Amino acid sequence: MEKINALGRRKAAVARVYLTEGTGKITIDKRSLDEYFPSSILQYVVKQPLKALDCEEKYDIYAHLDGGGYKGQAEALRLAISRALVKINPEDKAALRAEGFMTRDPRSVERKKPGQPKARKRFQFSKR
């Protein structure tokens, strides 16, 4: 099996993933998963699609993450891994979609408008 690549995005984060057959090692920007994401919750988020298909020990994953915060990066990585798994076996798409791993979350930060301090907050109104 050759290298399968996929892209995942969330908020401002972009994850590029390369999947190969292996022993279940996850490397992110030349660092291990537990070194890159010390939080066990974020490690769990990243491994969710692999757990759903019961193939945690089947593939080696190399990922390159860019932009965003740690939560956005973890969720972008989850989407990228899901997309790569579907490229390998298209029958898995229904199972991953049922868990909600195939949907790109479109929510992102609203832009700041001119004449306001933030996106929705207004300056204090003064009648006189």
Short mmCIF file of C-alpha atoms in Angstrom, two decimals:
data_model
loop_
_atom_site.label_atom_id
_atom_site.label_comp_id
_atom_site.label_asym_id
_atom_site.label_seq_id
_atom_site.Cartn_x
_atom_site.Cartn_y
_atom_site.Cartn_z
CA MET A 1 0.00 0.00 0.00
CA GLU A 2 1.35 3.41 -0.97
CA LYS A 3 1.04 6.63 1.01
CA ILE A 4 -2.54 7.92 1.24
CA ASN A 5 -2.85 11.65 1.90
CA ALA A 6 -5.80 13.75 3.03
CA LEU A 7 -6.56 17.27 4.23
CA GLY A 8 -8.66 18.39 7.20
CA ARG A 9 -9.62 21.89 8.32
CA ARG A 10 -11.23 23.40 11.41
CA LYS A 11 -11.41 27.12 12.34
CA ALA A 12 -7.95 28.40 11.27
CA ALA A 13 -6.20 25.01 11.56
CA VAL A 14 -5.12 22.88 8.60
CA ALA A 15 -4.01 19.25 8.93
CA ARG A 16 -2.25 17.31 6.18
CA VAL A 17 -2.15 13.57 6.86
CA TYR A 18 -0.12 10.76 5.28
CA LEU A 19 -1.31 7.20 6.04
CA THR A 20 0.76 4.06 5.48
CA GLU A 21 0.37 0.49 6.67
CA GLY A 22 2.19 -0.01 9.96
CA THR A 23 1.90 -0.50 13.70
CA GLY A 24 -0.31 2.40 14.79
CA LYS A 25 2.36 5.08 15.35
CA ILE A 26 1.09 8.66 15.08
CA THR A 27 3.70 11.35 14.38
CA ILE A 28 2.83 15.05 14.19
CA ASP A 29 5.52 17.43 12.89
CA LYS A 30 8.29 14.96 13.88
CA ARG A 31 6.87 14.60 17.42
CA SER A 32 4.80 11.80 18.93
CA LEU A 33 1.07 12.24 19.55
CA ASP A 34 1.37 12.41 23.36
CA GLU A 35 4.24 14.89 23.05
CA TYR A 36 2.32 17.17 20.64
CA PHE A 37 -1.04 16.88 22.46
CA PRO A 38 -0.28 16.37 26.19
CA SER A 39 -4.02 16.45 26.98
CA SER A 40 -5.58 12.96 26.99
CA ILE A 41 -8.89 14.43 25.75
CA LEU A 42 -7.24 15.78 22.57
CA GLN A 43 -5.41 12.47 22.06
CA TYR A 44 -8.80 10.74 22.32
CA VAL A 45 -10.31 13.18 19.75
CA VAL A 46 -7.51 12.41 17.27
CA LYS A 47 -7.90 8.61 17.68
CA GLN A 48 -11.74 8.57 17.44
CA PRO A 49 -12.01 7.58 13.74
CA LEU A 50 -9.44 4.79 14.23
CA LYS A 51 -11.35 3.49 17.27
CA ALA A 52 -14.67 3.64 15.40
CA LEU A 53 -13.29 1.36 12.64
CA ASP A 54 -11.18 -0.72 15.08
CA CYS A 55 -7.94 -0.18 13.12
CA GLU A 56 -5.73 1.59 15.69
CA GLU A 57 -2.81 -0.83 15.22
CA LYS A 58 -3.15 -1.05 11.43
CA TYR A 59 -1.81 2.26 10.08
CA ASP A 60 1.10 4.60 10.72
CA ILE A 61 0.09 8.26 10.51
CA TYR A 62 2.35 11.21 9.77
CA ALA A 63 0.65 14.61 10.05
CA HIS A 64 1.65 18.19 9.39
CA LEU A 65 -0.40 20.77 11.35
CA ASP A 66 -0.59 24.47 10.61
CA GLY A 67 -2.46 27.43 12.18
CA GLY A 68 -5.19 27.60 14.79
CA GLY A 69 -5.12 26.49 18.42
CA TYR A 70 -4.68 23.04 19.90
CA LYS A 71 -8.41 22.16 19.89
CA GLY A 72 -8.89 23.26 16.27
CA GLN A 73 -5.76 21.36 15.26
CA ALA A 74 -6.95 18.16 16.98
CA GLU A 75 -10.34 18.34 15.25
CA ALA A 76 -8.74 19.16 11.87
CA LEU A 77 -6.51 16.11 12.33
CA ARG A 78 -9.56 13.95 13.15
CA LEU A 79 -11.26 15.03 9.90
CA ALA A 80 -8.09 14.42 7.86
CA ILE A 81 -7.64 10.91 9.32
CA SER A 82 -11.30 10.12 8.59
CA ARG A 83 -10.94 11.26 4.97
CA ALA A 84 -7.77 9.20 4.53
CA LEU A 85 -9.49 6.08 5.92
CA VAL A 86 -12.38 6.57 3.48
CA LYS A 87 -9.88 6.80 0.58
CA ILE A 88 -8.55 3.38 1.62
CA ASN A 89 -11.97 1.76 2.09
CA PRO A 90 -15.05 3.70 0.81
CA GLU A 91 -17.45 1.33 2.66
CA ASP A 92 -16.30 2.86 5.97
CA LYS A 93 -17.78 6.25 5.05
CA ALA A 94 -21.26 5.46 6.44
CA ALA A 95 -19.88 4.40 9.84
CA LEU A 96 -17.69 7.51 10.12
CA ARG A 97 -20.50 9.81 8.97
CA ALA A 98 -22.85 8.34 11.61
CA GLU A 99 -20.27 9.31 14.27
CA GLY A 100 -19.99 12.82 12.75
CA PHE A 101 -16.32 12.53 11.72
CA MET A 102 -16.85 13.24 8.00
CA THR A 103 -18.48 16.66 8.45
CA ARG A 104 -16.31 19.76 8.14
CA ASP A 105 -17.33 22.16 10.94
CA PRO A 106 -17.88 25.47 9.09
CA ARG A 107 -17.83 27.68 12.21
CA SER A 108 -14.97 30.16 12.35
CA VAL A 109 -14.25 33.55 13.93
CA GLU A 110 -16.46 36.38 12.66
CA ARG A 111 -14.53 39.34 11.28
CA LYS A 112 -14.29 42.63 13.14
CA LYS A 113 -16.47 45.36 11.60
CA PRO A 114 -15.33 48.99 11.22
CA GLY A 115 -16.72 51.44 13.78
CA GLN A 116 -17.06 48.69 16.41
CA PRO A 117 -14.60 47.39 19.00
CA LYS A 118 -15.27 43.72 18.13
CA ALA A 119 -17.36 41.71 15.67
CA ARG A 120 -20.72 42.33 17.37
CA LYS A 121 -19.94 44.57 20.33
CA ARG A 122 -20.78 48.25 19.76
CA PHE A 123 -19.20 51.33 21.30
CA GLN A 124 -21.26 52.80 24.15
CA PHE A 125 -24.13 54.99 22.89
CA SER A 126 -24.23 58.50 24.28
CA LYS A 127 -27.47 60.44 23.85
CA ARG A 128 -25.81 63.78 24.76
#
